[in-house]
Coordinates of N, CA and C in Angstrom, one line a residue:
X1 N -12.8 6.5 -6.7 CA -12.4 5.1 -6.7 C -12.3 4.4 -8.1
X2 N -13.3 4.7 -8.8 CA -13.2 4.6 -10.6 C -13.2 5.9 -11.1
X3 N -12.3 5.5 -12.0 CA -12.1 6.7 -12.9 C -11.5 6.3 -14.4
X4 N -12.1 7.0 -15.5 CA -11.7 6.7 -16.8 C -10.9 7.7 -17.3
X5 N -10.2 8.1 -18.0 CA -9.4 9.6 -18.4 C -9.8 9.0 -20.1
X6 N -10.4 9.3 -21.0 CA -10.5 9.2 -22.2 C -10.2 8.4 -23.0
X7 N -10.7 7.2 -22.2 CA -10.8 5.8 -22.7 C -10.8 5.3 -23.8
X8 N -9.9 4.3 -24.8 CA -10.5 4.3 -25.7 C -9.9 3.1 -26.0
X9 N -10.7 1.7 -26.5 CA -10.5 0.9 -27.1 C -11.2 0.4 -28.8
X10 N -10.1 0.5 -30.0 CA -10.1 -0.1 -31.0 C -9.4 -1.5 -31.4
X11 N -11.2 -2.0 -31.9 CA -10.4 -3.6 -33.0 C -9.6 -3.3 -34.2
X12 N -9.2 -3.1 -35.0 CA -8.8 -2.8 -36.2 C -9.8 -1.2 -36.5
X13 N -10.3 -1.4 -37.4 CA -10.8 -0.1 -37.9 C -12.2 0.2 -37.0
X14 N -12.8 -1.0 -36.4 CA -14.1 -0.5 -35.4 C -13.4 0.1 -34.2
X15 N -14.2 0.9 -33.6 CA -14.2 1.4 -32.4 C -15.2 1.0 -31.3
X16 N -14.6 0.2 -30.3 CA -15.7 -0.2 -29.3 C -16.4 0.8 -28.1
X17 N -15.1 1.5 -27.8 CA -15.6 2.7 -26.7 C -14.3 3.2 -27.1
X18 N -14.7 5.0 -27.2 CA -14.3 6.3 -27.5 C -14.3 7.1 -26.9
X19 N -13.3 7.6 -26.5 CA -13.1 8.4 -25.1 C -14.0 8.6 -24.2
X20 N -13.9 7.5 -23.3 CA -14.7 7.5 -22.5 C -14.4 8.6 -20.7
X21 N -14.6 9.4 -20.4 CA -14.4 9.6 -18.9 C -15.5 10.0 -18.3
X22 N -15.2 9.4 -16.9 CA -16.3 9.1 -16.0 C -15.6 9.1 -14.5
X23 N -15.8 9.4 -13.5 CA -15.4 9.5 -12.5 C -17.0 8.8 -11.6
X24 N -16.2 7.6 -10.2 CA -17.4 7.1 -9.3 C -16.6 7.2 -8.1
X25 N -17.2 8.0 -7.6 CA -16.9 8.2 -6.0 C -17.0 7.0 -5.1
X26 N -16.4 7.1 -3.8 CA -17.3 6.1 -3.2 C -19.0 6.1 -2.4
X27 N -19.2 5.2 -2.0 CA -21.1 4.9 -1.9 C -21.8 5.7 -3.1
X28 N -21.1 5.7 -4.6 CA -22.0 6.0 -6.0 C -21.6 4.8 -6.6
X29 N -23.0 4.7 -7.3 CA -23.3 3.8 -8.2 C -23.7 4.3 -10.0
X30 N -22.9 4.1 -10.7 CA -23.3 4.7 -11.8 C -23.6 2.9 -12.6
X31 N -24.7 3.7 -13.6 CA -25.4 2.4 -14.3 C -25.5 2.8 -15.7
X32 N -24.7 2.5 -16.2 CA -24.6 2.5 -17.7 C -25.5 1.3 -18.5
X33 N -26.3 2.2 -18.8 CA -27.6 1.7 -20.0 C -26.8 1.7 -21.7
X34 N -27.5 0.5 -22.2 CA -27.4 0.7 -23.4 C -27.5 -0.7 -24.1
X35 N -27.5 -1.1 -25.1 CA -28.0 -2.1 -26.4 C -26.7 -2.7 -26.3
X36 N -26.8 -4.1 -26.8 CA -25.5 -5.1 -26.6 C -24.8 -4.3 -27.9
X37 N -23.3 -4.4 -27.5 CA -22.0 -3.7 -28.1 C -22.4 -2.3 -28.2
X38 N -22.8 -1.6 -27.0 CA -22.3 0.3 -27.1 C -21.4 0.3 -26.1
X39 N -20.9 -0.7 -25.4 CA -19.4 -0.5 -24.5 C -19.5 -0.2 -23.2
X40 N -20.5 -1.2 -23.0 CA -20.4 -1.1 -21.7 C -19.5 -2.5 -21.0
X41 N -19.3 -3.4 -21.8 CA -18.7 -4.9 -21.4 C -17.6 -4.2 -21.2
X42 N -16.7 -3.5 -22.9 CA -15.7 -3.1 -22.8 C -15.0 -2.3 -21.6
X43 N -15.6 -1.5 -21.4 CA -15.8 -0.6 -20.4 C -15.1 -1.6 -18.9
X44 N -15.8 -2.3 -18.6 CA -15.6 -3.1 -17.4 C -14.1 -3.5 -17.5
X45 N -14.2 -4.6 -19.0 CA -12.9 -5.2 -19.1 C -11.2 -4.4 -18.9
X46 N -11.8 -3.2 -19.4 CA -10.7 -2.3 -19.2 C -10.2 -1.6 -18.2
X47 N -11.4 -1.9 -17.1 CA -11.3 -1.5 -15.5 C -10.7 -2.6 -15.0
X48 N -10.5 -3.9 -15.2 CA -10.2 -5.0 -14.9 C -8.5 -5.4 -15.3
X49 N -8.5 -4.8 -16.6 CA -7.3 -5.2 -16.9 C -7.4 -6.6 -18.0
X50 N -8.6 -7.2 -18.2 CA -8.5 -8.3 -19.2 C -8.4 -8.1 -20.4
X51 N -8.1 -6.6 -21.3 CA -8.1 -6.6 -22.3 C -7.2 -5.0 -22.2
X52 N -6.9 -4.1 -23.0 CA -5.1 -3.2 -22.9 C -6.1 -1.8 -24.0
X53 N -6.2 -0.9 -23.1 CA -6.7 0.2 -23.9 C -5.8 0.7 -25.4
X54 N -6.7 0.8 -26.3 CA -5.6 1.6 -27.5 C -4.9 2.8 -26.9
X55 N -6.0 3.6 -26.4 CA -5.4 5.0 -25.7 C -6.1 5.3 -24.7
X56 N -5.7 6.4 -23.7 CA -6.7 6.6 -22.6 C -6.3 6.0 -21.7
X57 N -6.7 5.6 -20.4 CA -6.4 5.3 -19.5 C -7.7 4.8 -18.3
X58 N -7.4 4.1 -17.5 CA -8.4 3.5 -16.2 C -7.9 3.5 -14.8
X59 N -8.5 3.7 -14.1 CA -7.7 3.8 -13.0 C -8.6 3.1 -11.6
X60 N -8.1 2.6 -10.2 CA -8.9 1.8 -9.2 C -8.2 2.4 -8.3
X61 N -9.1 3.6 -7.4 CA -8.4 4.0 -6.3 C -6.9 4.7 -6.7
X62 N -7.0 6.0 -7.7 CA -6.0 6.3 -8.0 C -4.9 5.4 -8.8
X63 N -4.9 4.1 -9.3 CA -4.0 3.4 -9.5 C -4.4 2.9 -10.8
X64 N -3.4 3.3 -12.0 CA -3.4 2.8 -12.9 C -3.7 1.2 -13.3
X65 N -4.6 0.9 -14.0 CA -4.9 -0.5 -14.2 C -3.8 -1.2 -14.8
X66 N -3.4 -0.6 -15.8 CA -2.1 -1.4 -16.8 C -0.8 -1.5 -16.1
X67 N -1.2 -0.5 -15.4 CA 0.6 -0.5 -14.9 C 1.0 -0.6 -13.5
X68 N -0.6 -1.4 -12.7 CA 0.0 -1.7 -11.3 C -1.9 -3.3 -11.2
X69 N -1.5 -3.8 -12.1 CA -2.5 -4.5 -12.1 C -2.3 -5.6 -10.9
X70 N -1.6 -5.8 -10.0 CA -1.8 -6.6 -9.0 C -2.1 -5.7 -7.9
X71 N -2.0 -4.5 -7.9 CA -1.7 -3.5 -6.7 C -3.5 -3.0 -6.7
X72 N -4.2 -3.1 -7.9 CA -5.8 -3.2 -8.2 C -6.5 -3.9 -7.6
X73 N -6.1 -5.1 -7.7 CA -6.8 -6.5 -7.5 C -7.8 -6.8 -6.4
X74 N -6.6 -6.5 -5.2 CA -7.4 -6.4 -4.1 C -8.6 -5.5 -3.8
X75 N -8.7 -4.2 -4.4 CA -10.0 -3.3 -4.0 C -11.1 -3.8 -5.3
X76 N -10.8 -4.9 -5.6 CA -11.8 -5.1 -7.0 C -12.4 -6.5 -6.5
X77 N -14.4 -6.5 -6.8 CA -14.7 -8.1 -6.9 C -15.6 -7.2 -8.3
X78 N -15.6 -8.3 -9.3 CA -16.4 -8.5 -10.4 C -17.4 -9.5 -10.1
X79 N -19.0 -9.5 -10.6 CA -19.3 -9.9 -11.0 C -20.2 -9.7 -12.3
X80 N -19.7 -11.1 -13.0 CA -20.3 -10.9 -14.5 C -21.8 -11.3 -14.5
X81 N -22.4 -11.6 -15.8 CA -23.7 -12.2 -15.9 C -24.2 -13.1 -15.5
X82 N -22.6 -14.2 -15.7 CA -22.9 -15.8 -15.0 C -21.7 -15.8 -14.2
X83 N -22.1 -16.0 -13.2 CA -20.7 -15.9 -12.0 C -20.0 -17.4 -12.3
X84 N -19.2 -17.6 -12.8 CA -18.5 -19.0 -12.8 C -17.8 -19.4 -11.1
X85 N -18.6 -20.3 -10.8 CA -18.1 -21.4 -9.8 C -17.8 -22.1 -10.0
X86 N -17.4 -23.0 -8.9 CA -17.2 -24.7 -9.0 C -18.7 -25.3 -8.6
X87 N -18.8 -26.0 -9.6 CA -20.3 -26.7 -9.5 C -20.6 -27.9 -8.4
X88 N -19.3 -28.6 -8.2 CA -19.3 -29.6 -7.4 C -19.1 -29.1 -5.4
X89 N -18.4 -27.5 -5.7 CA -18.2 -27.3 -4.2 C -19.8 -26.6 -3.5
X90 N -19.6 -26.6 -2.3 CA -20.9 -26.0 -2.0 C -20.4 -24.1 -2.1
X91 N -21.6 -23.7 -1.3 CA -21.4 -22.1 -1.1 C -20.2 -21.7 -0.6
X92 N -19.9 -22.0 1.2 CA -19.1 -21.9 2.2 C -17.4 -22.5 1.0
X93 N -17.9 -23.5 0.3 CA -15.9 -24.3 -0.1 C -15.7 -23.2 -1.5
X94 N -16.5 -22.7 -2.2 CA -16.2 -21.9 -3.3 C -15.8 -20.8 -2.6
X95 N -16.6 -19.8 -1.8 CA -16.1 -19.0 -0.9 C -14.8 -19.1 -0.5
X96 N -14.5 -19.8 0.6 CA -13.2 -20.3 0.9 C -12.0 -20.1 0.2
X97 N -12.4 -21.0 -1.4 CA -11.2 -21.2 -2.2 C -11.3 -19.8 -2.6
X98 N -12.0 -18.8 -3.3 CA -11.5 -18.0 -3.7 C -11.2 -16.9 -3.4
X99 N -11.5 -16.7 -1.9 CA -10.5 -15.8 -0.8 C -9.0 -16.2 -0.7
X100 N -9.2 -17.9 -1.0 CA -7.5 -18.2 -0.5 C -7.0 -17.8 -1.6
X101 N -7.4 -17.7 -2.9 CA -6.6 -17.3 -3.9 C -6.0 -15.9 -3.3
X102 N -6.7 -14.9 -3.3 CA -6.3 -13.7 -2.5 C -5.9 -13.3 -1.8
X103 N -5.0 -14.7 -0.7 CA -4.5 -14.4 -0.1 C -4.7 -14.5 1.6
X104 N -6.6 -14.5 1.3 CA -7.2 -14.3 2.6 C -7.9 -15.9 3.2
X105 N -7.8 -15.6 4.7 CA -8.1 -16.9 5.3 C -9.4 -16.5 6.4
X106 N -10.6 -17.5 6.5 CA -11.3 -17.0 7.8 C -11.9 -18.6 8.0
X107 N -12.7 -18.5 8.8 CA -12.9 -19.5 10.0 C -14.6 -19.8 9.4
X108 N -14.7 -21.2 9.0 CA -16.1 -21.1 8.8 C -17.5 -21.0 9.4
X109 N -17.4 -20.1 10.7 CA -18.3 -19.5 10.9 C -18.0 -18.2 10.7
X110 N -17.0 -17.3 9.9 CA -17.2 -16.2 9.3 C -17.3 -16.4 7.8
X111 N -17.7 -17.2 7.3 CA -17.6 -17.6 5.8 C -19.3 -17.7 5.9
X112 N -19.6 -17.9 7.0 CA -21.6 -18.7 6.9 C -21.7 -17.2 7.0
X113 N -21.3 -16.2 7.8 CA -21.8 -15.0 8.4 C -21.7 -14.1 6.7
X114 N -20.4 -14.6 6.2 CA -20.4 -13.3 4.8 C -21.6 -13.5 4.1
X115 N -22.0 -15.0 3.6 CA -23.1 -15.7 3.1 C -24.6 -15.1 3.4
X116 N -24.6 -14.9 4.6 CA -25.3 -14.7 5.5 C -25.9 -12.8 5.4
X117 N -25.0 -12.5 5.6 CA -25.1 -11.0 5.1 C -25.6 -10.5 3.5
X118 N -25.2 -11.4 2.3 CA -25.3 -11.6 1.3 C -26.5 -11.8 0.9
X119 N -27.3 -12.4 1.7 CA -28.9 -12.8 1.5 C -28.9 -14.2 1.2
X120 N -28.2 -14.7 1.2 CA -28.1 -16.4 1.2 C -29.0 -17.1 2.2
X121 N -29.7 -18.1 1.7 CA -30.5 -18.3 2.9 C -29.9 -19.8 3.7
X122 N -29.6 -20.0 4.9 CA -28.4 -21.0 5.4 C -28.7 -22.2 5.3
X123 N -29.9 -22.7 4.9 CA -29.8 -24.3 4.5 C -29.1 -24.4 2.9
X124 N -28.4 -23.2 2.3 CA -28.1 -23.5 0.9 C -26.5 -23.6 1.3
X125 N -25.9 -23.1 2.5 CA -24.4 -22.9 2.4 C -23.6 -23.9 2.5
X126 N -24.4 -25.2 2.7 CA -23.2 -26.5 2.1 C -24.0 -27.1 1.3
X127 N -25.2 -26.4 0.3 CA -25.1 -27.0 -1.2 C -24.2 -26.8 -1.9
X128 N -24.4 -28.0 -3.3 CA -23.2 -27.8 -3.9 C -23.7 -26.5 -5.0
X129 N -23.0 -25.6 -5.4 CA -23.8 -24.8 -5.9 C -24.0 -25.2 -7.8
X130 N -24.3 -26.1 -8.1 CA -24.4 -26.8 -9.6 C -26.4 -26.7 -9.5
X131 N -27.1 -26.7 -8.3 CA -28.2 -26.5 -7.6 C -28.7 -25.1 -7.6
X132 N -27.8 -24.5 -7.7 CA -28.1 -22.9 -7.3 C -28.7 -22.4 -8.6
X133 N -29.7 -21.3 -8.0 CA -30.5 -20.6 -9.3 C -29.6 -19.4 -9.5
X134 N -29.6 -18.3 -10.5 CA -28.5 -17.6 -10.6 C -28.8 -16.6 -9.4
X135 N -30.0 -16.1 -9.0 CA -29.6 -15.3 -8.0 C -29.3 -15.6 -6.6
X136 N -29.0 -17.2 -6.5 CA -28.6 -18.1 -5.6 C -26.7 -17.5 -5.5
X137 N -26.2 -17.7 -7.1 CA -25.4 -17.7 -7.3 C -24.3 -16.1 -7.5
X138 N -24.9 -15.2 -7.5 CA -25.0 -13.9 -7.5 C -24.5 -13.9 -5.8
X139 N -25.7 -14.1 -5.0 CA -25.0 -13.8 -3.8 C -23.9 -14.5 -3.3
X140 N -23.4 -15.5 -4.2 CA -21.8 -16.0 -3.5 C -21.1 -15.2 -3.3
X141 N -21.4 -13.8 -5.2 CA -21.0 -13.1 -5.5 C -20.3 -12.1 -4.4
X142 N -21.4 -11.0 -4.2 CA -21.8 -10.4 -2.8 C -21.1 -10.5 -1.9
X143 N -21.2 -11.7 -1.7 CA -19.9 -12.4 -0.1 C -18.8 -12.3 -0.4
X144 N -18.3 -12.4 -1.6 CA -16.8 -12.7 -1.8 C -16.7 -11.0 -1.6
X145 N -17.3 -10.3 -1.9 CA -17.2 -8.5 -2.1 C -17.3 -8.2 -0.8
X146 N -18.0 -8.9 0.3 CA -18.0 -8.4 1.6 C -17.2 -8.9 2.3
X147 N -16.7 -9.9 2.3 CA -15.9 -11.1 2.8 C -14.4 -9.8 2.6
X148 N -14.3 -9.4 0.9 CA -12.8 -9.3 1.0 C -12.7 -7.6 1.0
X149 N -13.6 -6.9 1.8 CA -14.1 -5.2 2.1 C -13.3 -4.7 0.4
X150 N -14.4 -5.3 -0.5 CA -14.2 -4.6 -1.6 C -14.6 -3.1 -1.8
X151 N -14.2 -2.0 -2.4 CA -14.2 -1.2 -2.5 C -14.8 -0.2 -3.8
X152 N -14.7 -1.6 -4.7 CA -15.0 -1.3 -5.8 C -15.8 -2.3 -6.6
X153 N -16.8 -2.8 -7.0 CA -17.8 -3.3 -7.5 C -18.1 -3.2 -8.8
X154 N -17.6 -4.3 -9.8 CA -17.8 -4.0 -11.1 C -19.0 -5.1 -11.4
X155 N -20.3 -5.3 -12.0 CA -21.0 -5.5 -12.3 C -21.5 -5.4 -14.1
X156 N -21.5 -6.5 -14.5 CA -22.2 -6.5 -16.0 C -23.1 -7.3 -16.3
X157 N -24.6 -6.7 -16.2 CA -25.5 -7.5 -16.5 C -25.7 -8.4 -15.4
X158 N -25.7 -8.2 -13.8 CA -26.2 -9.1 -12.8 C -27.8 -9.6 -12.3
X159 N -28.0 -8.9 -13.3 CA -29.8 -8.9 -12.9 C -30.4 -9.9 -14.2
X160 N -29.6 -9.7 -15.6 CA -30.4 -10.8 -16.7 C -30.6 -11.9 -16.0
X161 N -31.8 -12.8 -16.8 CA -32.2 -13.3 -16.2 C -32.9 -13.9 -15.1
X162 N -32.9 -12.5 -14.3 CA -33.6 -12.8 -12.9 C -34.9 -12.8 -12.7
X163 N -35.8 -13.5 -11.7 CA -37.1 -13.2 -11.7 C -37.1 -12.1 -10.8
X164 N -38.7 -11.6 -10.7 CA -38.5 -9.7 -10.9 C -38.2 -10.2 -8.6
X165 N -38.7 -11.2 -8.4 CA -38.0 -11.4 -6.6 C -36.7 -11.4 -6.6
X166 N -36.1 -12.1 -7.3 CA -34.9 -12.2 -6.8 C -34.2 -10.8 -7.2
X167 N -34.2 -10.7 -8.7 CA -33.6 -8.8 -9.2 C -33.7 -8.0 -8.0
X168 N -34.9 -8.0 -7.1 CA -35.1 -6.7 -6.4 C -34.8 -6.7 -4.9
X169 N -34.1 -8.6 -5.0 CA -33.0 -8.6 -4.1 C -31.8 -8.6 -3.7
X170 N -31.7 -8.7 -5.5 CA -30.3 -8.1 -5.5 C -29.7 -6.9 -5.9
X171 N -31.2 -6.1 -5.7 CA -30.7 -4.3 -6.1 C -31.2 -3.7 -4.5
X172 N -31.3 -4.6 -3.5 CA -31.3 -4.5 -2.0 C -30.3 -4.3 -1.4
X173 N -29.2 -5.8 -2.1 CA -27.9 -5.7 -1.5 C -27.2 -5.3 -2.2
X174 N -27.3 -4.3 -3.4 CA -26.6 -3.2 -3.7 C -26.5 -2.0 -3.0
X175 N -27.6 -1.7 -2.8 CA -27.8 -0.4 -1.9 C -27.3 -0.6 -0.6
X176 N -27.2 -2.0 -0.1 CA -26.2 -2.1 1.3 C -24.8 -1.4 1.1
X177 N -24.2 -2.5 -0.5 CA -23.1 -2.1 -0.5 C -22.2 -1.0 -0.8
X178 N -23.8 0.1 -1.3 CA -23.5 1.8 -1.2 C -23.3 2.3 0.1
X179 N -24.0 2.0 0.8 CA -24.3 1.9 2.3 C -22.8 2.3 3.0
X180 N -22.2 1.0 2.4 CA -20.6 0.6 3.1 C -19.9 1.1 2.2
X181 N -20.3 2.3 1.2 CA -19.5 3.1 0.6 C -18.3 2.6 -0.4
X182 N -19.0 1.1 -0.8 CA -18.3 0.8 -1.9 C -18.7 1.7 -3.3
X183 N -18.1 1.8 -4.3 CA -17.9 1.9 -5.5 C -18.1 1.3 -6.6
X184 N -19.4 1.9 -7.3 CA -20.2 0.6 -8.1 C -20.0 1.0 -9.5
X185 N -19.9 0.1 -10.5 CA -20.2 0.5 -11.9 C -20.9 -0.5 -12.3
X186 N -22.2 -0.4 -13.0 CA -23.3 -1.5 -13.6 C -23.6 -1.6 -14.9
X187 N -23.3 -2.7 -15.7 CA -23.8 -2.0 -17.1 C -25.2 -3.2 -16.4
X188 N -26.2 -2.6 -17.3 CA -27.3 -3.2 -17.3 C -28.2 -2.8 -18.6
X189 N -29.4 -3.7 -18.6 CA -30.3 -3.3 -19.8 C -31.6 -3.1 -19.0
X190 N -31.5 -3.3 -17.5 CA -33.1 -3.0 -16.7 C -32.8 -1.0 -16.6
X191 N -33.8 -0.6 -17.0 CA -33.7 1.1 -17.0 C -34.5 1.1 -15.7
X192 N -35.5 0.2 -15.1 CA -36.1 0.2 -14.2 C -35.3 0.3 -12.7
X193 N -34.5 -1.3 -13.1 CA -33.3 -1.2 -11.6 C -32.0 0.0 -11.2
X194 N -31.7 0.4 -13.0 CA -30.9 1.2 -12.6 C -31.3 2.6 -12.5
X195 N -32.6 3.1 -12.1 CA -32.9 4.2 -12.0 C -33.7 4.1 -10.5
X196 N -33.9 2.8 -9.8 CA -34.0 2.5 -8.5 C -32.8 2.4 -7.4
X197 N -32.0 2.1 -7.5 CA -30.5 1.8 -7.2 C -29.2 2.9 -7.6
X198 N -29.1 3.4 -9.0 CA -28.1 4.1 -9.2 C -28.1 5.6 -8.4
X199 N -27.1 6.0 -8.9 CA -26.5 7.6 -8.1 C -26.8 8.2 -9.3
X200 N -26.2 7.7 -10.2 CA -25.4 8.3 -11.5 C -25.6 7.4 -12.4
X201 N -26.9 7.8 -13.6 CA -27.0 7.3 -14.7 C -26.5 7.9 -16.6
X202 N -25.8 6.9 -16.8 CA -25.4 7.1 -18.1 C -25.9 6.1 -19.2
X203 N -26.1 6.4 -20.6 CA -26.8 5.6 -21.5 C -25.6 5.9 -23.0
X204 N -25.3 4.6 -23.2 CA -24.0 4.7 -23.9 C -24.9 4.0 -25.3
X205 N -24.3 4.2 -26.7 CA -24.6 3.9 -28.1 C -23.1 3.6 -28.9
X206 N -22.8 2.7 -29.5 CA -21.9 2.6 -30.5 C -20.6 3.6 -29.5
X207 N -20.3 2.3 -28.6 CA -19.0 3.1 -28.0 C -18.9 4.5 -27.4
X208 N -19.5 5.2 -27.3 CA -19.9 6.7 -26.8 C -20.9 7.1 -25.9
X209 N -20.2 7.6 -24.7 CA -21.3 8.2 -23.7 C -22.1 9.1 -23.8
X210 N -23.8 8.9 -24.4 CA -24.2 9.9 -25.1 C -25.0 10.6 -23.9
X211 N -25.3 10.2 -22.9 CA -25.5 11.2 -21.8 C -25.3 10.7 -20.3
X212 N -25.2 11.4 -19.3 CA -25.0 11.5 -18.4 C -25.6 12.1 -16.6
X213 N -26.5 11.3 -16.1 CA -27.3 12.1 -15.6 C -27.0 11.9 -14.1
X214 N -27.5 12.7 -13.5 CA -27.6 12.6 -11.6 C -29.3 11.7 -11.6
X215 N -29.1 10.5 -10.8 CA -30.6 10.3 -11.1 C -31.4 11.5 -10.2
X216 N -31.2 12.3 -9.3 CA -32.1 12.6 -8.9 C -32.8 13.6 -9.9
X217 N -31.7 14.0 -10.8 CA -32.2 15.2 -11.5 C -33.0 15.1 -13.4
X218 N -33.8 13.2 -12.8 CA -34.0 12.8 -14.1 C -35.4 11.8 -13.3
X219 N -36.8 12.0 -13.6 CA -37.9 10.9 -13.5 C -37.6 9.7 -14.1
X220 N -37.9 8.8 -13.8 CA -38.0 7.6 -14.5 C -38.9 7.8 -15.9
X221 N -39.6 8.7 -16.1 CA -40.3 8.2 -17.6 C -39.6 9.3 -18.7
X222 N -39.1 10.0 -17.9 CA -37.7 11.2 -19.0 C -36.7 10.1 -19.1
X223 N -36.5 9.8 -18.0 CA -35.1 8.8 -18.1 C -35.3 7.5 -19.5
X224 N -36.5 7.2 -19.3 CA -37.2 6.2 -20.9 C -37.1 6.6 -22.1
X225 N -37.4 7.8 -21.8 CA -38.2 8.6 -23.1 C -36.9 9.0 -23.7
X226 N -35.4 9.7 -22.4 CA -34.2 9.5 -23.3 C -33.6 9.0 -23.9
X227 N -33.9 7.5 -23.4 CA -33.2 6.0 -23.6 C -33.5 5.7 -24.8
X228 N -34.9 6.0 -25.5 CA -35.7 5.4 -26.5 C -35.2 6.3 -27.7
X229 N -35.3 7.5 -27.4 CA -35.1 7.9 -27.9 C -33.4 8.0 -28.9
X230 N -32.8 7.9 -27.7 CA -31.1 7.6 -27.8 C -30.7 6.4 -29.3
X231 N -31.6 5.6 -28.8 CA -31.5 4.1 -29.1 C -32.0 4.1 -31.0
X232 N -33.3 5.1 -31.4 CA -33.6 5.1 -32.5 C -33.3 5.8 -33.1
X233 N -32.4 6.8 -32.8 CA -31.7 8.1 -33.8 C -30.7 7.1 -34.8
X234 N -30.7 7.8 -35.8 CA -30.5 7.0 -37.2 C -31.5 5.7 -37.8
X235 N -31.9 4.7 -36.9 CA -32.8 4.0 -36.9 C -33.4 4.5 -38.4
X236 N -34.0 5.7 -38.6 CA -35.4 5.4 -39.6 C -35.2 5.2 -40.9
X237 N -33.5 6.0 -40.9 CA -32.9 5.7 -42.5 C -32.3 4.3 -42.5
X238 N -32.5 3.2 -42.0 CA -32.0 1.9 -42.1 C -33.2 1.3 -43.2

């Protein structure tokens, strides 16, 4: 369902990510670890289409991103760090609108039920969501992914800032949405959630996937000890 063929996006003479390939089946979740700018934003953006590979290529369910980006769309919900809403609409009318953008129409007692499924709790679904805490706001997220049988789940950084309740409810309704054999890619900086939740852990540095694991075939305190270690190579001569 994701797939990268040798990814590679350059600014001028920096390199943000360098031949990247990675394949995510569906109900896998890979979780790319790593320090702000080793490419994992880039990574997303170029699954998305919001920014144009130097070389390489991305693909959503077999389908080139550059060259059939509306034909993508529909098997894709993003969400980013800070999910941008309308602050003045509640749960249910943000929902709403941004199904209708895509085309899709339902009946607001299946708009309460997506909500609903999402972990929303139902005295919030006609607040306005300008009220909403982020993992309030996260599960609009969720809904609009179940609402429109996304297939593919791009995530960056959906857990910053969360308290450690809410984070571990929304690495609950991830694992639903493996469940339903969607298709996840996570950058994150929790090594904890993504080694609770993922399939398939990768830990990326200065644009380059420097490793690649099956979680089952990595403990959580190897999986640290890699990460740390990943993180301070060159470090000592600075």
């Amino acid at each position: 369902m994701i797939k990268t063929s040798n990814l590679t996006k350059k600014y001028g003479d920096f390199t943000a990510l360098e031949n990247l390939n990675i394949e995510i089946k569906e109900g896998e979740i890979l979780c790319l670890l790593g320090a702000n700018g080793a490419g994992k934003s880039t990574t997303i953006n170029l699954l998305l289409n919001f920014i144009a590979p130097t070389s390489g290529s991305a693909y959503i369910n077999g389908l080139d991103v550059t060259k059939h980006p509306k034909k993508t769309k529909p098997y894709l919900t993003y969400i980013p760090e800070n999910l941008m809403l309308y602050p003045t609409l509640t749960a249910i009318e943000n929902l709403d609108y941004f199904l209708g953008i895509g085309g899709k129409s339902f009946s607001k007692t299946e708009l309460r039920s997506f909500l609903g499924q999402a972990g929303l709790q139902e005295e919030a679904f006609e607040k306005r969501v300008q009220y909403f805490s982020k993992g309030m706001r996260q599960k609009v997220g969720i809904a609009l992914a179940i609402a429109k049988e996304a297939k593919v789940l791009l995530l960056d950084e959906p857990t910053s800032g969360l308290d450690p309740k809410s984070s571990n409810e929304f690495g609950e309704l991830l694992k639903n949405m493996k469940l339903a054999n969607v298709a996840m890619l996570m950058a994150t900086h929790d090594i904890f959630r993504a080694k609770e939740i993922g399939t398939h852990i990768g830990i990326m540095k200065e644009g380059v996937l420097k490793h690649h694991f099956l979680n089952d075939d990595i403990t959580l305190q190897d999986l640290e000890k890699v990460y740390l270690e990943t993180m301070t190579v060159n470090e000592e001569a600075l």
